[in-house]
Short mmCIF file of C-alpha atoms in Angstrom, two decimals:
data_model
loop_
_atom_site.label_atom_id
_atom_site.label_comp_id
_atom_site.label_asym_id
_atom_site.label_seq_id
_atom_site.Cartn_x
_atom_site.Cartn_y
_atom_site.Cartn_z
CA ASP A 47 -3.73 -1.39 9.39
CA ALA A 48 -5.56 -2.36 6.19
CA ASP A 49 -8.32 0.23 7.31
CA VAL A 50 -6.30 3.03 6.02
CA THR A 51 -4.35 2.66 2.42
CA GLN A 52 -1.85 5.03 1.05
CA THR A 53 -0.77 5.40 -2.49
CA PRO A 54 1.75 5.46 -3.74
CA ARG A 55 4.11 3.49 -1.07
CA ASN A 56 7.30 4.84 -2.64
CA ARG A 57 7.88 7.90 -4.88
CA ILE A 58 10.95 9.76 -6.25
CA THR A 59 10.37 12.91 -7.80
CA LYS A 60 12.14 16.15 -8.92
CA THR A 61 12.46 19.44 -7.41
CA GLY A 62 9.81 21.58 -8.81
CA LYS A 63 7.43 18.67 -9.52
CA ARG A 64 3.91 18.58 -8.40
CA ILE A 65 3.14 15.57 -6.50
CA MET A 66 0.00 14.01 -4.91
CA LEU A 67 -0.17 11.65 -2.08
CA GLU A 68 -3.40 9.67 -1.58
CA CYS A 69 -5.29 8.24 1.55
CA SER A 70 -8.25 6.46 1.84
CA GLN A 71 -10.34 4.52 4.37
CA THR A 72 -12.85 2.14 4.89
CA LYS A 73 -14.61 2.88 8.11
CA GLY A 74 -16.18 5.85 7.52
CA HIS A 75 -14.55 8.03 10.21
CA ASP A 76 -14.63 11.65 10.05
CA ARG A 77 -11.41 12.67 11.40
CA MET A 78 -8.24 12.35 9.19
CA TYR A 79 -4.68 13.62 9.36
CA TRP A 80 -1.33 13.82 7.51
CA TYR A 81 2.00 13.49 9.39
CA ARG A 82 5.52 13.62 8.19
CA GLN A 83 8.14 11.51 9.85
CA ASP A 84 11.78 12.59 9.88
CA PRO A 85 14.63 10.93 11.57
CA GLY A 86 15.16 12.40 15.28
CA LEU A 87 12.06 14.44 14.91
CA GLY A 88 9.38 12.29 15.56
CA LEU A 89 5.89 12.70 13.80
CA ARG A 90 4.89 16.33 12.94
CA LEU A 91 1.40 17.15 11.77
CA ILE A 92 1.10 18.77 8.43
CA TYR A 93 -2.82 19.10 8.03
CA TYR A 94 -5.87 17.42 9.64
CA SER A 95 -9.69 17.60 8.82
CA PHE A 96 -12.62 16.84 10.72
CA ASP A 97 -15.02 16.41 7.91
CA VAL A 98 -15.23 17.28 4.30
CA LYS A 99 -15.74 20.92 4.89
CA ASP A 100 -13.37 21.45 7.99
CA ILE A 101 -9.72 21.24 7.08
CA ASN A 102 -7.22 22.76 9.47
CA LYS A 103 -3.49 23.41 9.32
CA GLY A 104 -1.20 21.36 11.66
CA GLU A 105 2.37 22.57 12.67
CA ILE A 106 4.29 22.35 9.26
CA SER A 107 1.80 23.18 6.60
CA ASP A 108 4.02 25.52 4.49
CA GLY A 109 4.42 23.88 0.91
CA TYR A 110 1.84 21.72 1.39
CA SER A 111 -2.04 21.69 0.68
CA VAL A 112 -4.83 18.97 1.16
CA SER A 113 -7.96 17.93 -0.36
CA ARG A 114 -10.80 15.78 1.28
CA GLN A 115 -12.72 14.94 -1.79
CA ALA A 116 -14.81 12.69 0.54
CA GLN A 117 -15.23 11.39 3.88
CA ALA A 118 -13.18 8.38 2.90
CA LYS A 119 -10.27 10.23 0.85
CA PHE A 120 -7.78 12.75 2.04
CA SER A 121 -5.01 13.71 -0.23
CA LEU A 122 -1.84 15.57 0.28
CA SER A 123 -0.34 17.84 -2.20
CA LEU A 124 3.40 19.07 -2.58
CA GLU A 125 2.70 21.85 -5.32
CA SER A 126 6.54 22.43 -5.80
CA ALA A 127 8.50 19.76 -4.35
CA ILE A 128 12.09 20.61 -2.56
CA PRO A 129 14.39 18.26 -1.30
CA ASN A 130 13.89 19.01 2.44
CA GLN A 131 10.42 17.45 1.85
CA THR A 132 11.88 14.43 1.60
CA ALA A 133 10.31 12.02 4.38
CA LEU A 134 8.10 9.43 5.24
CA TYR A 135 4.45 10.72 5.06
CA PHE A 136 1.70 8.93 7.03
CA CYS A 137 -1.96 9.29 6.94
CA ALA A 138 -4.10 8.46 10.14
CA LEU A 139 -7.64 8.37 10.99
CA MET A 140 -9.25 8.90 14.68
CA ALA A 141 -11.66 6.20 15.68
CA THR A 142 -14.07 6.69 18.39
CA VAL A 143 -13.79 3.76 20.67
CA SER A 144 -16.29 5.12 23.47
CA GLN A 145 -17.71 8.42 24.36
CA PHE A 146 -14.70 9.74 25.68
CA THR A 147 -12.03 7.21 24.18
CA TYR A 148 -10.46 7.33 20.69
CA GLU A 149 -7.58 5.73 19.00
CA GLN A 150 -5.50 6.90 16.21
CA TYR A 151 -5.13 4.39 13.21
CA PHE A 152 -1.88 4.98 10.83
CA GLY A 153 -1.60 4.01 7.26
CA PRO A 154 1.54 2.00 6.06
CA GLY A 155 3.03 5.40 4.99
CA THR A 156 4.49 6.86 1.79
CA ARG A 157 8.44 7.20 1.27
CA LEU A 158 8.99 10.27 -0.69
CA THR A 159 12.31 11.37 -2.02
CA VAL A 160 12.79 14.60 -3.66
CA THR A 161 16.04 14.85 -5.91
CA ALA B 10 -0.60 23.91 24.13
CA GLN B 11 0.58 20.33 24.63
CA SER B 12 4.00 18.47 24.12
CA VAL B 13 5.83 15.56 24.93
CA THR B 14 9.56 14.89 25.65
CA GLN B 15 11.17 11.64 25.50
CA LEU B 16 14.30 11.32 27.57
CA GLY B 17 16.99 9.37 25.34
CA SER B 18 16.88 8.81 21.67
CA HIS B 19 18.57 5.46 21.86
CA VAL B 20 18.33 3.12 24.78
CA SER B 21 20.01 -0.27 24.72
CA VAL B 22 19.25 -3.47 27.02
CA SER B 23 20.11 -6.94 27.21
CA GLU B 24 17.53 -9.77 26.27
CA GLY B 25 15.64 -10.57 29.41
CA ALA B 26 16.49 -7.19 30.98
CA LEU B 27 13.99 -4.46 32.11
CA VAL B 28 12.78 -1.96 29.40
CA LEU B 29 12.17 1.55 30.66
CA LEU B 30 11.54 4.26 28.01
CA ARG B 31 10.84 7.82 29.65
CA CYS B 32 8.19 10.33 28.58
CA ASN B 33 7.07 13.65 30.28
CA TYR B 34 4.25 15.53 28.97
CA SER B 35 2.91 19.10 29.13
CA SER B 36 -0.76 19.83 28.80
CA SER B 37 -2.94 22.68 30.03
CA VAL B 38 -5.88 20.38 30.23
CA PRO B 39 -6.09 16.94 31.54
CA PRO B 40 -4.39 14.66 28.73
CA TYR B 41 -4.77 11.43 27.09
CA LEU B 42 -1.40 9.72 26.67
CA PHE B 43 -0.41 7.02 24.10
CA TRP B 44 2.71 4.83 23.33
CA TYR B 45 3.19 3.76 19.65
CA VAL B 46 5.64 1.28 18.38
CA GLN B 47 7.34 1.50 14.97
CA TYR B 48 9.06 -1.58 13.46
CA PRO B 49 11.41 -1.13 10.79
CA ASN B 50 9.83 -0.25 7.29
CA GLN B 51 6.25 -0.27 8.90
CA GLY B 52 3.61 2.22 10.26
CA LEU B 53 2.92 2.96 13.80
CA GLN B 54 0.88 0.63 16.07
CA LEU B 55 -0.74 1.61 19.27
CA LEU B 56 0.79 -0.05 22.16
CA LEU B 57 -1.45 1.53 25.05
CA LYS B 58 -3.39 4.55 25.99
CA TYR B 59 -4.26 6.54 29.16
CA THR B 60 -7.65 8.16 29.22
CA SER B 61 -8.07 8.97 32.61
CA ALA B 62 -9.15 5.50 34.02
CA ALA B 63 -6.69 3.40 35.80
CA THR B 64 -3.35 5.16 36.17
CA LEU B 65 -1.43 1.77 35.47
CA VAL B 66 -2.10 0.66 31.92
CA LYS B 67 -1.49 -2.30 30.33
CA GLY B 68 -0.84 -2.93 26.73
CA ILE B 69 0.11 -5.33 23.93
CA ASN B 70 3.19 -7.49 23.95
CA GLY B 71 3.66 -7.27 27.90
CA PHE B 72 4.32 -3.64 28.11
CA GLU B 73 2.69 -1.02 30.64
CA ALA B 74 2.83 2.41 31.70
CA GLU B 75 1.99 4.44 34.59
CA PHE B 76 0.27 7.82 34.65
CA LYS B 77 1.82 10.08 37.35
CA LYS B 78 0.21 13.46 37.38
CA SER B 79 2.64 14.84 40.27
CA GLU B 80 5.65 14.00 37.96
CA THR B 81 4.06 14.69 34.60
CA SER B 82 5.29 11.32 33.40
CA PHE B 83 4.02 8.41 31.43
CA HIS B 84 7.15 5.92 31.39
CA LEU B 85 6.76 2.54 29.33
CA THR B 86 8.16 -0.46 30.91
CA LYS B 87 8.39 -4.06 30.26
CA PRO B 88 9.81 -6.62 32.82
CA SER B 89 12.00 -8.75 30.18
CA ALA B 90 13.08 -7.53 27.01
CA HIS B 91 12.82 -9.81 23.83
CA MET B 92 14.76 -9.56 20.69
CA SER B 93 11.35 -8.82 18.79
CA ASP B 94 11.00 -5.41 21.03
CA ALA B 95 13.82 -3.87 18.82
CA ALA B 96 12.04 -0.87 17.30
CA GLU B 97 11.23 2.81 17.79
CA TYR B 98 8.75 3.69 20.31
CA PHE B 99 6.80 7.37 20.38
CA CYS B 100 5.04 8.80 23.28
CA ALA B 101 2.03 11.24 22.40
CA VAL B 102 -0.46 13.27 23.98
CA SER B 103 -3.80 14.67 23.05
CA SER B 104 -5.97 17.03 25.14
CA SER B 105 -9.17 15.16 26.44
CA GLY B 106 -12.35 16.74 26.06
CA GLY B 107 -13.09 16.02 22.32
CA TYR B 108 -10.43 18.19 20.47
CA GLN B 109 -8.35 15.23 19.08
CA LYS B 110 -5.09 16.76 17.58
CA VAL B 111 -2.32 14.44 18.79
CA THR B 112 1.34 15.67 19.50
CA PHE B 113 4.32 13.13 19.16
CA GLY B 114 7.58 12.87 20.86
CA THR B 115 10.77 12.60 19.00
CA GLY B 116 10.97 8.72 19.54
CA THR B 117 13.34 6.38 21.43
CA LYS B 118 15.05 3.55 19.57
CA LEU B 119 15.13 0.45 21.40
CA GLN B 120 18.20 -1.90 20.79
CA VAL B 121 18.03 -5.49 22.28
CA ILE B 122 21.46 -6.94 22.78
CA PRO B 123 21.41 -10.70 22.81
#
């Protein structure tokens, strides 16, 4: 969905390097998420943020950090990349459709390879 | 705590046959349930969602799912498979009441045989 953009779309990096994946949105939604996708494991939540001052760890946050620079931007960093962080990374946002209904929209993904 | 289990990591059907993808959920509070589709080299797209209204939910591309509380299931069906339905499908659960963390299943890859 064009409302969520991710950069870069593909990245190859070496073990030990620091890398940042960026996510931005144009719709002004508060809730943003980072997931990683691995074959056979589905999507697993890394971090999520309900606003600029509210950042929470997901189920697999070790080795990752995030920054919510503004409502529209949510960046994921790998402080020292390792090969098992090779995966497809998705940023998502949660849009409130009505009082009790909401939907999650995903960015196009970043394919990260750590050699 | 919440979780979903998708039965079958790979499902093959013939073109024109019924598609049935199984999902069972676990949630300590009334759940919201979702099905997403991922086409090759693309992100996830919402197919349909259950948010405590009608138990039979219709989505895009002719898919539908039925929420069965007694069976804790939310299976996805389509009466007649098309070649274009070949993709990976994810079931997901979120707790209602405003806490909006979504837990995904491990996915089911659907193959459609001509």
